[in-house]
Amino acid sequence: MTTRILHIEASPSGERSRSADTARYFLQQHRALHPEVEVETLRLWDLDLPAFDATTIEAKFAVLRSTSATEDQRRRWQSAVQFARAFNAADKYVFSLPMWNFGIPYILKHYIDIVTLPGENWLWTPQEGYSGLLHGKRAALVYSSAGDYPVGMPSHDKDFQKPYMRAWLGFLGIHDVAEIAAAPTLASPQAVAASLARARNEAERLAERF
């Protein structure tokens, strides 16, 4: 059976993106070892994501609570469900994302809010509380950041990029998560070149076992 990989690209910088470039290199190495895989790239900045506004939130609860949802509310909810199901259909995920103001780009947060839907990829019950539905899937997170945020250093406390992504994927039931960090990207040319080379080396190692 063909393995489907969804590459979710969260940088608007295209070919200049360090995170996307590292992710593309990782996928190239992985496909060389596993030519049967199918890779789809989702460039979030090219998508027409539905607004996650008050109307959509009202539609969500009107549909989920089986109240008298209007036709417009059902249409809005179905639009979000289509995005969620397209996301759920992948076997593996590769995210490439830069750090923005210590966190993730707002377009990625918008996408996450759209696709994270009860009954589609998570459930809540009084007996068990929250439980993710995407078990058995894997993810690779490819980060870039101007600074470096290693564990054990004071700067680590400012890193809300990586913990957020781990927490969200874990909420969906995806716990097999690997990470590659291209950082720092705001440093001397020699330091930047060294950080990108380290990221590519890690991408080659990860490609063998992803």
Short mmCIF file of C-alpha atoms in Angstrom, two decimals:
data_model
loop_
_atom_site.label_atom_id
_atom_site.label_comp_id
_atom_site.label_asym_id
_atom_site.label_seq_id
_atom_site.Cartn_x
_atom_site.Cartn_y
_atom_site.Cartn_z
CA MET A 1 0.00 0.00 0.00
CA THR A 2 1.31 3.44 -0.92
CA THR A 3 2.39 5.67 1.95
CA ARG A 4 1.09 9.22 1.67
CA ILE A 5 3.22 12.04 3.08
CA LEU A 6 1.76 15.52 3.50
CA HIS A 7 4.34 18.31 3.57
CA ILE A 8 2.82 21.38 5.17
CA GLU A 9 4.90 24.43 4.30
CA ALA A 10 4.30 27.37 6.63
CA SER A 11 6.89 29.85 5.37
CA PRO A 12 5.90 32.51 2.81
CA SER A 13 9.51 32.80 1.58
CA GLY A 14 9.37 30.07 -1.08
CA GLU A 15 12.78 29.05 -2.37
CA ARG A 16 14.49 31.33 0.18
CA SER A 17 12.96 29.51 3.15
CA ARG A 18 15.54 27.66 5.23
CA SER A 19 12.90 25.43 6.86
CA ALA A 20 11.25 24.53 3.55
CA ASP A 21 14.61 23.94 1.85
CA THR A 22 15.66 21.56 4.63
CA ALA A 23 12.30 19.77 4.46
CA ARG A 24 12.56 19.38 0.68
CA TYR A 25 16.06 17.94 1.10
CA PHE A 26 14.77 15.53 3.74
CA LEU A 27 11.93 14.40 1.47
CA GLN A 28 14.34 13.99 -1.45
CA GLN A 29 16.54 11.73 0.67
CA HIS A 30 13.55 9.79 1.95
CA ARG A 31 12.11 9.22 -1.54
CA ALA A 32 15.48 7.98 -2.75
CA LEU A 33 15.19 5.22 -0.16
CA HIS A 34 11.43 4.75 -0.53
CA PRO A 35 10.48 5.58 -4.14
CA GLU A 36 6.97 4.21 -3.63
CA VAL A 37 5.87 7.03 -1.31
CA GLU A 38 3.57 9.80 -2.50
CA VAL A 39 4.34 13.34 -1.36
CA GLU A 40 1.86 16.20 -1.46
CA THR A 41 3.06 19.70 -0.58
CA LEU A 42 0.53 22.06 0.96
CA ARG A 43 1.72 25.68 0.79
CA LEU A 44 -0.42 27.34 3.40
CA TRP A 45 0.05 30.82 1.97
CA ASP A 46 -1.56 29.68 -1.29
CA LEU A 47 -4.69 28.32 0.41
CA ASP A 48 -8.01 30.08 0.78
CA LEU A 49 -8.63 29.04 4.37
CA PRO A 50 -12.11 29.71 5.70
CA ALA A 51 -12.27 32.34 8.42
CA PHE A 52 -12.36 30.88 11.90
CA ASP A 53 -14.59 33.65 13.17
CA ALA A 54 -17.69 33.99 15.33
CA THR A 55 -19.94 32.70 12.54
CA THR A 56 -17.85 29.57 12.07
CA ILE A 57 -17.68 28.96 15.82
CA GLU A 58 -21.46 29.31 16.09
CA ALA A 59 -21.81 26.91 13.16
CA LYS A 60 -19.53 24.42 14.89
CA PHE A 61 -21.66 24.27 18.03
CA ALA A 62 -24.95 24.39 16.13
CA VAL A 63 -23.95 21.32 14.11
CA LEU A 64 -22.28 19.40 16.95
CA ARG A 65 -25.15 19.97 19.36
CA SER A 66 -27.70 19.02 16.70
CA THR A 67 -29.53 22.28 17.12
CA SER A 68 -31.28 24.10 14.32
CA ALA A 69 -28.19 24.91 12.28
CA THR A 70 -28.84 27.15 9.31
CA GLU A 71 -27.85 26.18 5.79
CA ASP A 72 -25.02 28.73 5.85
CA GLN A 73 -23.75 27.30 9.14
CA ARG A 74 -23.77 23.77 7.78
CA ARG A 75 -21.92 24.94 4.68
CA ARG A 76 -19.29 26.68 6.79
CA TRP A 77 -18.81 23.64 8.99
CA GLN A 78 -18.55 21.32 5.99
CA SER A 79 -15.78 23.51 4.56
CA ALA A 80 -13.75 23.00 7.75
CA VAL A 81 -14.51 19.26 7.74
CA GLN A 82 -13.15 18.94 4.20
CA PHE A 83 -9.84 20.51 5.25
CA ALA A 84 -9.70 18.25 8.32
CA ARG A 85 -10.35 15.08 6.36
CA ALA A 86 -7.75 15.97 3.74
CA PHE A 87 -5.27 16.42 6.60
CA ASN A 88 -6.32 13.18 8.31
CA ALA A 89 -5.90 11.16 5.10
CA ALA A 90 -2.09 11.35 5.21
CA ASP A 91 -0.03 8.56 6.74
CA LYS A 92 2.90 10.78 7.65
CA TYR A 93 3.42 14.52 8.02
CA VAL A 94 6.33 16.83 7.38
CA PHE A 95 5.96 20.37 8.71
CA SER A 96 8.39 23.10 7.72
CA LEU A 97 8.00 26.26 9.73
CA PRO A 98 10.04 29.28 10.75
CA MET A 99 9.87 30.77 14.23
CA TRP A 100 7.94 34.03 14.34
CA ASN A 101 8.15 36.05 17.56
CA PHE A 102 9.12 32.92 19.52
CA GLY A 103 6.11 30.97 18.18
CA ILE A 104 4.63 29.71 14.92
CA PRO A 105 3.46 31.70 11.85
CA TYR A 106 -0.14 32.83 12.15
CA ILE A 107 -1.09 31.08 8.90
CA LEU A 108 -0.13 27.75 10.48
CA LYS A 109 -2.15 28.53 13.61
CA HIS A 110 -5.11 29.38 11.35
CA TYR A 111 -4.72 26.05 9.54
CA ILE A 112 -4.45 24.16 12.84
CA ASP A 113 -7.64 25.81 14.12
CA ILE A 114 -9.48 24.80 10.95
CA VAL A 115 -8.38 21.15 10.81
CA THR A 116 -8.53 20.32 14.54
CA LEU A 117 -12.13 19.19 14.77
CA PRO A 118 -14.05 17.05 17.28
CA GLY A 119 -15.22 13.80 15.79
CA GLU A 120 -12.68 14.07 12.98
CA ASN A 121 -9.32 13.80 14.74
CA TRP A 122 -10.14 14.02 18.45
CA LEU A 123 -12.92 13.12 20.87
CA TRP A 124 -14.05 14.07 24.35
CA THR A 125 -16.06 11.84 26.66
CA PRO A 126 -16.97 12.29 30.34
CA GLN A 127 -15.29 8.97 31.11
CA GLU A 128 -11.98 9.48 29.31
CA GLY A 129 -11.76 13.20 28.65
CA TYR A 130 -9.83 14.15 25.51
CA SER A 131 -8.42 11.49 23.20
CA GLY A 132 -6.73 11.80 19.82
CA LEU A 133 -7.83 9.71 16.85
CA LEU A 134 -4.76 9.82 14.59
CA HIS A 135 -2.90 6.90 16.11
CA GLY A 136 -0.15 5.13 14.19
CA LYS A 137 0.88 8.20 12.20
CA ARG A 138 4.30 9.86 12.23
CA ALA A 139 5.49 13.43 11.87
CA ALA A 140 8.74 15.21 11.14
CA LEU A 141 9.02 18.82 12.26
CA VAL A 142 11.55 20.93 10.40
CA TYR A 143 12.17 24.25 12.12
CA SER A 144 14.16 27.35 11.41
CA SER A 145 14.81 30.26 13.74
CA ALA A 146 17.00 33.34 13.81
CA GLY A 147 18.33 32.37 17.22
CA ASP A 148 19.22 29.07 18.80
CA TYR A 149 17.20 27.65 21.69
CA PRO A 150 18.99 24.55 23.00
CA VAL A 151 17.73 22.70 26.07
CA GLY A 152 19.60 23.78 29.18
CA MET A 153 20.31 27.31 27.98
CA PRO A 154 18.41 30.41 29.20
CA SER A 155 17.13 31.07 25.68
CA HIS A 156 15.24 27.75 25.74
CA ASP A 157 12.49 29.31 27.89
CA LYS A 158 11.59 31.62 25.00
CA ASP A 159 10.97 28.79 22.53
CA PHE A 160 7.20 28.37 22.08
CA GLN A 161 7.55 27.02 18.54
CA LYS A 162 8.55 23.43 19.26
CA PRO A 163 6.53 22.77 22.45
CA TYR A 164 3.35 23.98 20.76
CA MET A 165 3.77 21.69 17.76
CA ARG A 166 4.54 18.68 19.98
CA ALA A 167 1.54 19.39 22.20
CA TRP A 168 -0.86 19.81 19.27
CA LEU A 169 0.27 16.63 17.51
CA GLY A 170 0.08 14.72 20.78
CA PHE A 171 -3.46 16.01 21.29
CA LEU A 172 -4.37 14.41 17.94
CA GLY A 173 -2.75 11.12 18.94
CA ILE A 174 0.50 11.58 16.98
CA HIS A 175 3.35 10.80 19.36
CA ASP A 176 6.00 9.49 16.94
CA VAL A 177 7.58 12.85 16.21
CA ALA A 178 11.10 13.66 14.94
CA GLU A 179 12.62 17.12 14.77
CA ILE A 180 15.22 18.94 12.71
CA ALA A 181 16.28 22.49 13.55
CA ALA A 182 18.04 24.82 11.12
CA ALA A 183 19.28 27.39 13.61
CA PRO A 184 20.60 29.98 14.00
CA THR A 185 19.86 31.71 10.71
CA LEU A 186 20.78 35.20 11.98
CA ALA A 187 24.50 34.90 12.59
CA SER A 188 27.78 35.13 10.72
CA PRO A 189 27.81 33.51 7.26
CA GLN A 190 30.04 30.77 8.61
CA ALA A 191 27.72 30.03 11.54
CA VAL A 192 24.63 29.98 9.33
CA ALA A 193 26.32 27.66 6.82
CA ALA A 194 27.33 25.34 9.66
CA SER A 195 23.79 25.26 11.09
CA LEU A 196 22.27 24.46 7.70
CA ALA A 197 24.85 21.72 7.14
CA ARG A 198 23.98 20.20 10.53
CA ALA A 199 20.30 20.29 9.61
CA ARG A 200 20.97 18.51 6.33
CA ASN A 201 23.05 15.86 8.07
CA GLU A 202 20.21 15.26 10.50
CA ALA A 203 17.78 15.12 7.56
CA GLU A 204 19.86 12.37 5.96
CA ARG A 205 19.86 10.34 9.17
CA LEU A 206 16.14 10.81 9.71
CA ALA A 207 15.31 9.89 6.10
CA GLU A 208 16.46 6.32 6.76
CA ARG A 209 14.06 5.70 9.63
CA PHE A 210 11.06 7.93 8.89
#
